[in-house]
Amino acid sequence: FTTISFLLMHDTIGLANEKQSPYRLLGWISYCSIESFGSVMVSLFWSFANSNFSLETAKASYGVMVATAQVGSILGPTIVHQFAETWGVAHCYLCGALCMLLLQGTMFLYISHFGAEERNAAPKKNKPKAGILEGLKLFYQHNYVKGIFAISALFMVEVTIVDYTMKVLAKDYFASLHPCEFGMECWDEDGNHGMTQEGTAAFTTFMGLFGQATNTLSFFLSLLGTSAVIRYFGLRLTLLLFPTLCLTVIVIVRMKPTLYVVFAAMMMLKAGSYSLNNPTKEMLYQPTNSAVRYKAKSWIDIFGARGSKALGSVVTNAFSDSTSSLVANGSLVGMAVASFLIWNARFMGQKFDEYMATGYIVGADESDGEEKALEMAMEQNKRRDTSCAVYDEDGEEEEVEIGFDNDDEDEEYLDVEEEEEEEEDPRIAKV
């Protein structure tokens, strides 16, 4: 990113060249780098968090974590909004690139102080090394993982459509305030005029204001609202809030497609995504094993999110001939996606409650099934909610004999009793 920032200062391939062309490769490289970096780093961070935090810890802390992340999201747009016209866009880009060096330092300090201990880690076995397609295999095998994909990625179709609409309206507005006139470098004889440097700076300042407003709203919602909402409504109902917000917002945009209405709509979508959708979809990984949290999640966050953006871009490109056509047709697609997400959120809420109640782990090896079933039965026996426990007249539990069939040996009877819990994982009991 530091290299890209210096290239942006170049007179020919950088921002000083006002000629508008789809062959300006530096713009493509910058966009792809930002999208790829954001996808990989965010996915890895949440995989790390899900592997180290329990459900109760996640409910209490994920909102605060998202709120803390918004501090950086506020500072960045603030710098752009305040200094884009004086420093220049390239220098603001350089400032952001240098800030990324803090990532390695903060993670090193965290691991050095707290360590990194995985939950639901499968016991190490001598089995073939997993391939890069194992995440897709898990996605294919489990409907629960497909549901996480829908919550994580499909809303980006609607966000992409609304975001593109806002930028088209903003570009037209600032191009009219700072028009490209005959004789300027941005002038094109075919009528495909670029934006003046003043127009570009004004547009950048507007986007900085958008970032400030969106992330400030996200900060307060995450800090004061996320944990409280999840605790009060529960994850099952909280999952329904964001897709319902998406449906409401897209209907409003369809009815009144002005710049600042779309601006407010994008604020609500982005803030809702950061403060509601992100924490809740990460909690959905609680009843999954490490393979789902790392391998399947990587495919979902990286390729799923980018694929959803690509699908949204297909819609915007198909109706980009006019703003009215984009709003009319793009909003219909957005409403269809939001309606499906409401249904999917209801399904995922039911499955999450079911899996957390039964102790089922999505993605666990079938070879671990008997062991986990025995653990569950012993826990139920401890709570006296199963016929496996026998009590005497005084209410004291008696030892019972349970038979296990074995094809290779004669039938054996084993006395089963619960011993001390292992220190490594308090949920597993010895037999």
mmCIF file of C-alpha atoms in Angstrom, residues 90-372:
data_model
loop_
_atom_site.group_PDB
_atom_site.id
_atom_site.type_symbol
_atom_site.label_atom_id
_atom_site.label_comp_id
_atom_site.label_asym_id
_atom_site.label_seq_id
_atom_site.Cartn_x
_atom_site.Cartn_y
_atom_site.Cartn_z
ATOM 1 C CA ALA A 90 -2.192 10.294 -2.296
ATOM 2 C CA HIS A 91 -0.736 11.570 0.989
ATOM 3 C CA CYS A 92 -3.858 10.492 2.890
ATOM 4 C CA TYR A 93 -3.437 7.059 1.281
ATOM 5 C CA LEU A 94 0.171 6.932 2.504
ATOM 6 C CA CYS A 95 -0.936 7.789 6.049
ATOM 7 C CA GLY A 96 -3.363 4.852 6.027
ATOM 8 C CA ALA A 97 -0.710 2.490 4.670
ATOM 9 C CA LEU A 98 1.715 3.336 7.474
ATOM 10 C CA CYS A 99 -0.980 2.761 10.122
ATOM 11 C CA MET A 100 -1.223 -0.897 9.064
ATOM 12 C CA LEU A 101 2.161 -1.540 10.660
ATOM 13 C CA LEU A 102 0.372 -1.427 14.028
ATOM 14 C CA LEU A 103 -1.422 -4.708 13.238
ATOM 15 C CA GLN A 104 1.579 -6.957 13.797
ATOM 16 C CA GLY A 105 2.557 -5.203 17.009
ATOM 17 C CA THR A 106 -0.877 -5.392 18.641
ATOM 18 C CA MET A 107 -1.380 -9.094 17.839
ATOM 19 C CA PHE A 108 2.093 -9.936 19.143
ATOM 20 C CA LEU A 109 1.384 -8.155 22.427
ATOM 21 C CA TYR A 110 -1.994 -9.889 22.828
ATOM 22 C CA ILE A 111 -0.661 -13.412 22.249
ATOM 23 C CA SER A 112 2.377 -12.756 24.471
ATOM 24 C CA HIS A 113 0.136 -11.629 27.340
ATOM 25 C CA PHE A 114 -2.957 -13.861 27.016
ATOM 26 C CA GLY A 115 -1.789 -16.772 24.863
ATOM 27 C CA ALA A 116 -3.956 -18.572 22.293
ATOM 28 C CA GLU A 117 -5.991 -21.603 23.362
ATOM 29 C CA GLU A 118 -8.526 -23.101 20.943
ATOM 30 C CA ARG A 119 -12.019 -24.236 21.895
ATOM 31 C CA ASN A 120 -13.675 -27.324 20.377
ATOM 32 C CA ALA A 121 -10.300 -28.372 19.004
ATOM 33 C CA ALA A 122 -10.488 -31.898 17.644
ATOM 34 C CA PRO A 123 -7.957 -34.362 19.107
ATOM 35 C CA LYS A 124 -4.905 -34.830 16.965
ATOM 36 C CA LYS A 125 -5.087 -37.987 14.881
ATOM 37 C CA ASN A 126 -2.951 -39.589 12.238
ATOM 38 C CA LYS A 127 -5.043 -38.805 9.222
ATOM 39 C CA PRO A 128 -4.303 -37.398 5.750
ATOM 40 C CA LYS A 129 -3.531 -33.720 5.598
ATOM 41 C CA ALA A 130 -6.556 -31.638 4.628
ATOM 42 C CA GLY A 131 -6.585 -30.020 1.217
ATOM 43 C CA ILE A 132 -7.492 -26.464 0.339
ATOM 44 C CA LEU A 133 -10.956 -27.592 -0.750
ATOM 45 C CA GLU A 134 -11.942 -28.958 2.672
ATOM 46 C CA GLY A 135 -13.743 -25.691 3.429
ATOM 47 C CA LEU A 136 -15.939 -26.170 0.353
ATOM 48 C CA LYS A 137 -16.600 -29.764 1.401
ATOM 49 C CA LEU A 138 -17.809 -28.604 4.812
ATOM 50 C CA PHE A 139 -19.955 -25.970 3.101
ATOM 51 C CA TYR A 140 -21.560 -28.642 0.911
ATOM 52 C CA GLN A 141 -22.172 -31.101 3.756
ATOM 53 C CA HIS A 142 -23.768 -28.801 6.350
ATOM 54 C CA ASN A 143 -26.836 -26.610 5.827
ATOM 55 C CA TYR A 144 -25.839 -24.691 8.951
ATOM 56 C CA VAL A 145 -22.651 -23.550 7.207
ATOM 57 C CA LYS A 146 -24.690 -22.550 4.156
ATOM 58 C CA GLY A 147 -26.882 -20.458 6.432
ATOM 59 C CA ILE A 148 -23.834 -18.696 7.873
ATOM 60 C CA PHE A 149 -22.728 -17.962 4.311
ATOM 61 C CA ALA A 150 -26.071 -16.320 3.518
ATOM 62 C CA ILE A 151 -25.934 -14.124 6.625
ATOM 63 C CA SER A 152 -22.271 -13.240 6.076
ATOM 64 C CA ALA A 153 -22.307 -12.478 2.379
ATOM 65 C CA LEU A 154 -25.653 -12.044 0.615
ATOM 66 C CA PHE A 155 -26.498 -8.692 2.192
ATOM 67 C CA MET A 156 -23.502 -7.343 0.244
ATOM 68 C CA VAL A 157 -25.605 -7.584 -2.930
ATOM 69 C CA GLU A 158 -27.960 -4.934 -1.570
ATOM 70 C CA VAL A 159 -25.141 -2.857 -0.056
ATOM 71 C CA THR A 160 -23.295 -2.830 -3.396
ATOM 72 C CA ILE A 161 -26.401 -1.621 -5.250
ATOM 73 C CA VAL A 162 -27.178 1.168 -2.757
ATOM 74 C CA ASP A 163 -23.504 2.166 -2.466
ATOM 75 C CA TYR A 164 -23.117 2.446 -6.243
ATOM 76 C CA THR A 165 -26.316 4.502 -6.432
ATOM 77 C CA MET A 166 -24.983 6.921 -3.808
ATOM 78 C CA LYS A 167 -21.638 7.322 -5.585
ATOM 79 C CA VAL A 168 -23.295 7.950 -8.960
ATOM 80 C CA LEU A 169 -25.508 10.628 -7.416
ATOM 81 C CA ALA A 170 -22.528 12.160 -5.567
ATOM 82 C CA LYS A 171 -20.311 12.173 -8.658
ATOM 83 C CA ASP A 172 -22.983 13.905 -10.736
ATOM 84 C CA TYR A 173 -23.534 16.452 -7.950
ATOM 85 C CA PHE A 174 -19.874 17.416 -7.505
ATOM 86 C CA ALA A 175 -19.187 17.313 -11.249
ATOM 87 C CA SER A 176 -21.897 19.956 -11.635
ATOM 88 C CA LEU A 177 -20.344 22.065 -8.853
ATOM 89 C CA HIS A 178 -16.845 21.822 -10.409
ATOM 90 C CA PRO A 179 -17.517 21.290 -14.137
ATOM 91 C CA CYS A 180 -14.876 20.170 -16.580
ATOM 92 C CA GLU A 181 -14.640 22.932 -19.202
ATOM 93 C CA PHE A 182 -13.109 23.122 -22.646
ATOM 94 C CA GLY A 183 -9.334 23.381 -22.523
ATOM 95 C CA MET A 184 -8.968 21.550 -19.228
ATOM 96 C CA GLU A 185 -6.980 18.324 -19.048
ATOM 97 C CA CYS A 186 -10.130 16.400 -18.041
ATOM 98 C CA TRP A 187 -11.938 17.473 -21.246
ATOM 99 C CA ASP A 188 -12.698 14.713 -23.733
ATOM 100 C CA GLU A 189 -13.837 15.354 -27.296
ATOM 101 C CA ASP A 190 -16.148 12.340 -27.232
ATOM 102 C CA GLY A 191 -17.996 13.763 -24.237
ATOM 103 C CA ASN A 192 -16.611 11.289 -21.703
ATOM 104 C CA HIS A 193 -15.235 14.008 -19.453
ATOM 105 C CA GLY A 194 -13.312 13.224 -16.305
ATOM 106 C CA MET A 195 -13.564 15.108 -13.026
ATOM 107 C CA THR A 196 -11.458 18.128 -12.235
ATOM 108 C CA GLN A 197 -8.994 17.919 -9.354
ATOM 109 C CA GLU A 198 -11.307 20.189 -7.371
ATOM 110 C CA GLY A 199 -14.253 17.902 -8.085
ATOM 111 C CA THR A 200 -12.244 14.816 -7.122
ATOM 112 C CA ALA A 201 -11.140 16.431 -3.860
ATOM 113 C CA ALA A 202 -14.724 17.490 -3.082
ATOM 114 C CA PHE A 203 -16.003 13.983 -3.811
ATOM 115 C CA THR A 204 -13.260 12.526 -1.577
ATOM 116 C CA THR A 205 -14.196 14.930 1.209
ATOM 117 C CA PHE A 206 -17.841 13.847 0.869
ATOM 118 C CA MET A 207 -16.839 10.179 1.165
ATOM 119 C CA GLY A 208 -14.750 11.088 4.212
ATOM 120 C CA LEU A 209 -17.832 12.685 5.771
ATOM 121 C CA PHE A 210 -19.786 9.528 4.962
ATOM 122 C CA GLY A 211 -17.134 7.404 6.676
ATOM 123 C CA GLN A 212 -17.160 9.660 9.730
ATOM 124 C CA ALA A 213 -20.936 9.592 10.085
ATOM 125 C CA THR A 214 -21.288 5.860 9.434
ATOM 126 C CA ASN A 215 -18.538 4.743 11.773
ATOM 127 C CA THR A 216 -19.534 7.163 14.534
ATOM 128 C CA LEU A 217 -23.040 5.711 14.432
ATOM 129 C CA SER A 218 -21.567 2.198 14.385
ATOM 130 C CA PHE A 219 -19.371 3.057 17.373
ATOM 131 C CA PHE A 220 -22.251 4.136 19.597
ATOM 132 C CA LEU A 221 -24.498 1.285 18.474
ATOM 133 C CA SER A 222 -21.747 -1.273 19.106
ATOM 134 C CA LEU A 223 -20.671 0.200 22.433
ATOM 135 C CA LEU A 224 -24.108 0.823 23.915
ATOM 136 C CA GLY A 225 -26.487 -1.326 21.920
ATOM 137 C CA THR A 226 -25.038 -4.581 20.562
ATOM 138 C CA SER A 227 -24.442 -6.496 23.790
ATOM 139 C CA ALA A 228 -27.625 -5.124 25.359
ATOM 140 C CA VAL A 229 -29.741 -6.082 22.333
ATOM 141 C CA ILE A 230 -28.300 -9.602 22.183
ATOM 142 C CA ARG A 231 -28.796 -10.138 25.906
ATOM 143 C CA TYR A 232 -32.344 -8.770 25.896
ATOM 144 C CA PHE A 233 -33.683 -10.336 22.697
ATOM 145 C CA GLY A 234 -31.355 -13.304 22.449
ATOM 146 C CA LEU A 235 -29.384 -14.231 19.346
ATOM 147 C CA ARG A 236 -32.415 -15.784 17.667
ATOM 148 C CA LEU A 237 -34.390 -12.530 17.472
ATOM 149 C CA THR A 238 -31.325 -10.320 17.004
ATOM 150 C CA LEU A 239 -30.519 -12.200 13.794
ATOM 151 C CA LEU A 240 -33.816 -10.940 12.345
ATOM 152 C CA LEU A 241 -33.113 -7.261 13.014
ATOM 153 C CA PHE A 242 -30.527 -6.591 10.310
ATOM 154 C CA PRO A 243 -32.338 -8.205 7.322
ATOM 155 C CA THR A 244 -35.509 -6.407 8.418
ATOM 156 C CA LEU A 245 -33.531 -3.146 8.418
ATOM 157 C CA CYS A 246 -32.224 -3.985 4.926
ATOM 158 C CA LEU A 247 -35.752 -4.465 3.597
ATOM 159 C CA THR A 248 -36.959 -1.203 5.170
ATOM 160 C CA VAL A 249 -34.018 0.800 3.822
ATOM 161 C CA ILE A 250 -34.316 -0.448 0.242
ATOM 162 C CA VAL A 251 -38.042 0.395 0.191
ATOM 163 C CA ILE A 252 -37.254 3.961 1.348
ATOM 164 C CA VAL A 253 -34.563 4.343 -1.350
ATOM 165 C CA ARG A 254 -37.021 3.180 -3.998
ATOM 166 C CA MET A 255 -39.595 5.732 -2.858
ATOM 167 C CA LYS A 256 -37.225 8.738 -2.568
ATOM 168 C CA PRO A 257 -33.876 8.277 -4.392
ATOM 169 C CA THR A 258 -32.148 11.586 -3.555
ATOM 170 C CA LEU A 259 -28.464 11.931 -2.632
ATOM 171 C CA TYR A 260 -28.891 12.499 1.078
ATOM 172 C CA VAL A 261 -31.692 9.937 1.453
ATOM 173 C CA VAL A 262 -29.388 7.340 -0.115
ATOM 174 C CA PHE A 263 -26.594 8.725 2.089
ATOM 175 C CA ALA A 264 -28.719 8.051 5.192
ATOM 176 C CA ALA A 265 -29.712 4.624 3.846
ATOM 177 C CA MET A 266 -26.072 3.625 3.414
ATOM 178 C CA MET A 267 -25.306 4.895 6.901
ATOM 179 C CA MET A 268 -27.977 2.604 8.346
ATOM 180 C CA LEU A 269 -26.859 -0.397 6.277
ATOM 181 C CA LYS A 270 -23.181 -0.004 7.148
ATOM 182 C CA ALA A 271 -23.822 0.740 10.818
ATOM 183 C CA GLY A 272 -26.243 -2.169 11.093
ATOM 184 C CA SER A 273 -23.753 -4.454 9.391
ATOM 185 C CA TYR A 274 -20.942 -3.508 11.779
ATOM 186 C CA SER A 275 -22.939 -3.384 15.022
ATOM 187 C CA LEU A 276 -25.552 -6.124 14.509
ATOM 188 C CA ASN A 277 -24.774 -8.440 11.626
ATOM 189 C CA ASN A 278 -21.036 -8.911 12.204
ATOM 190 C CA PRO A 279 -21.183 -9.818 15.932
ATOM 191 C CA THR A 280 -24.211 -12.105 15.545
ATOM 192 C CA LYS A 281 -22.887 -14.000 12.536
ATOM 193 C CA GLU A 282 -19.595 -14.560 14.379
ATOM 194 C CA MET A 283 -21.513 -16.018 17.335
ATOM 195 C CA LEU A 284 -23.071 -18.528 14.949
ATOM 196 C CA TYR A 285 -19.640 -20.186 14.764
ATOM 197 C CA GLN A 286 -19.833 -21.133 18.459
ATOM 198 C CA PRO A 287 -21.306 -24.646 17.876
ATOM 199 C CA THR A 288 -18.725 -25.475 15.190
ATOM 200 C CA ASN A 289 -15.324 -27.109 15.256
ATOM 201 C CA SER A 290 -12.024 -25.522 14.274
ATOM 202 C CA ALA A 291 -12.236 -26.816 10.695
ATOM 203 C CA VAL A 292 -15.445 -24.853 10.089
ATOM 204 C CA ARG A 293 -14.136 -21.772 11.912
ATOM 205 C CA TYR A 294 -10.982 -21.590 9.800
ATOM 206 C CA LYS A 295 -11.378 -23.491 6.534
ATOM 207 C CA ALA A 296 -15.068 -22.962 5.750
ATOM 208 C CA LYS A 297 -15.065 -19.448 7.213
ATOM 209 C CA SER A 298 -12.166 -18.437 4.975
ATOM 210 C CA TRP A 299 -14.105 -19.465 1.882
ATOM 211 C CA ILE A 300 -17.229 -17.701 3.130
ATOM 212 C CA ASP A 301 -15.578 -14.413 4.128
ATOM 213 C CA ILE A 302 -13.165 -14.129 1.233
ATOM 214 C CA PHE A 303 -14.885 -15.674 -1.764
ATOM 215 C CA GLY A 304 -18.478 -15.434 -0.552
ATOM 216 C CA ALA A 305 -18.341 -11.731 0.247
ATOM 217 C CA ARG A 306 -16.430 -10.912 -2.932
ATOM 218 C CA GLY A 307 -18.804 -13.063 -4.969
ATOM 219 C CA SER A 308 -21.796 -11.231 -3.501
ATOM 220 C CA LYS A 309 -20.180 -7.900 -4.356
ATOM 221 C CA ALA A 310 -19.597 -9.177 -7.882
ATOM 222 C CA LEU A 311 -23.256 -10.201 -8.137
ATOM 223 C CA GLY A 312 -24.305 -6.756 -6.949
ATOM 224 C CA SER A 313 -21.978 -5.227 -9.535
ATOM 225 C CA VAL A 314 -23.618 -7.314 -12.259
ATOM 226 C CA VAL A 315 -26.941 -5.725 -11.287
ATOM 227 C CA THR A 316 -25.540 -2.178 -11.220
ATOM 228 C CA ASN A 317 -23.759 -2.684 -14.552
ATOM 229 C CA ALA A 318 -26.925 -4.024 -16.172
ATOM 230 C CA PHE A 319 -28.934 -0.933 -15.188
ATOM 231 C CA SER A 320 -26.186 1.707 -15.211
ATOM 232 C CA ASP A 321 -27.555 3.479 -18.298
ATOM 233 C CA SER A 322 -29.595 5.785 -16.072
ATOM 234 C CA THR A 323 -30.020 6.509 -12.375
ATOM 235 C CA SER A 324 -33.794 5.983 -12.528
ATOM 236 C CA SER A 325 -33.373 2.547 -14.103
ATOM 237 C CA LEU A 326 -30.758 1.616 -11.501
ATOM 238 C CA VAL A 327 -33.029 2.609 -8.602
ATOM 239 C CA ALA A 328 -36.164 0.991 -10.028
ATOM 240 C CA ASN A 329 -34.629 -2.380 -10.912
ATOM 241 C CA GLY A 330 -31.846 -2.516 -8.322
ATOM 242 C CA SER A 331 -34.323 -1.963 -5.496
ATOM 243 C CA LEU A 332 -36.377 -4.968 -6.635
ATOM 244 C CA VAL A 333 -33.286 -7.178 -6.425
ATOM 245 C CA GLY A 334 -32.471 -5.725 -3.006
ATOM 246 C CA MET A 335 -35.972 -6.423 -1.681
ATOM 247 C CA ALA A 336 -35.835 -10.020 -2.913
ATOM 248 C CA VAL A 337 -32.455 -10.595 -1.216
ATOM 249 C CA ALA A 338 -33.629 -8.991 2.051
ATOM 250 C CA SER A 339 -36.771 -11.144 2.109
ATOM 251 C CA PHE A 340 -34.709 -14.312 1.710
ATOM 252 C CA LEU A 341 -32.337 -13.189 4.473
ATOM 253 C CA ILE A 342 -35.256 -12.751 6.879
ATOM 254 C CA TRP A 343 -36.309 -16.364 6.252
ATOM 255 C CA ASN A 344 -32.718 -17.582 6.588
ATOM 256 C CA ALA A 345 -32.195 -15.669 9.864
ATOM 257 C CA ARG A 346 -35.258 -17.374 11.345
ATOM 258 C CA PHE A 347 -33.930 -20.796 10.288
ATOM 259 C CA MET A 348 -30.440 -20.124 11.661
ATOM 260 C CA GLY A 349 -31.782 -18.862 14.976
ATOM 261 C CA GLN A 350 -33.700 -22.096 15.481
ATOM 262 C CA LYS A 351 -30.694 -24.248 14.568
ATOM 263 C CA PHE A 352 -28.345 -22.278 16.810
ATOM 264 C CA ASP A 353 -30.584 -22.706 19.858
ATOM 265 C CA GLU A 354 -30.996 -26.400 19.073
ATOM 266 C CA TYR A 355 -27.261 -27.062 18.714
ATOM 267 C CA MET A 356 -26.301 -25.091 21.802
ATOM 268 C CA ALA A 357 -28.932 -26.930 23.866
ATOM 269 C CA THR A 358 -27.850 -30.392 22.715
ATOM 270 C CA GLY A 359 -24.104 -29.745 22.541
ATOM 271 C CA TYR A 360 -23.934 -30.700 18.865
ATOM 272 C CA ILE A 361 -20.750 -29.526 17.125
ATOM 273 C CA VAL A 362 -21.084 -28.793 13.409
ATOM 274 C CA GLY A 363 -18.232 -30.308 11.418
ATOM 275 C CA ALA A 364 -17.101 -32.761 14.106
ATOM 276 C CA ASP A 365 -15.665 -36.024 12.785
ATOM 277 C CA GLU A 366 -18.067 -38.954 12.768
ATOM 278 C CA SER A 367 -15.460 -40.927 14.673
ATOM 279 C CA ASP A 368 -15.996 -38.578 17.604
ATOM 280 C CA GLY A 369 -19.757 -39.154 17.606
ATOM 281 C CA GLU A 370 -19.872 -41.985 20.173
ATOM 282 C CA GLU A 371 -17.641 -40.084 22.579
ATOM 283 C CA LYS A 372 -19.744 -36.924 22.367
#
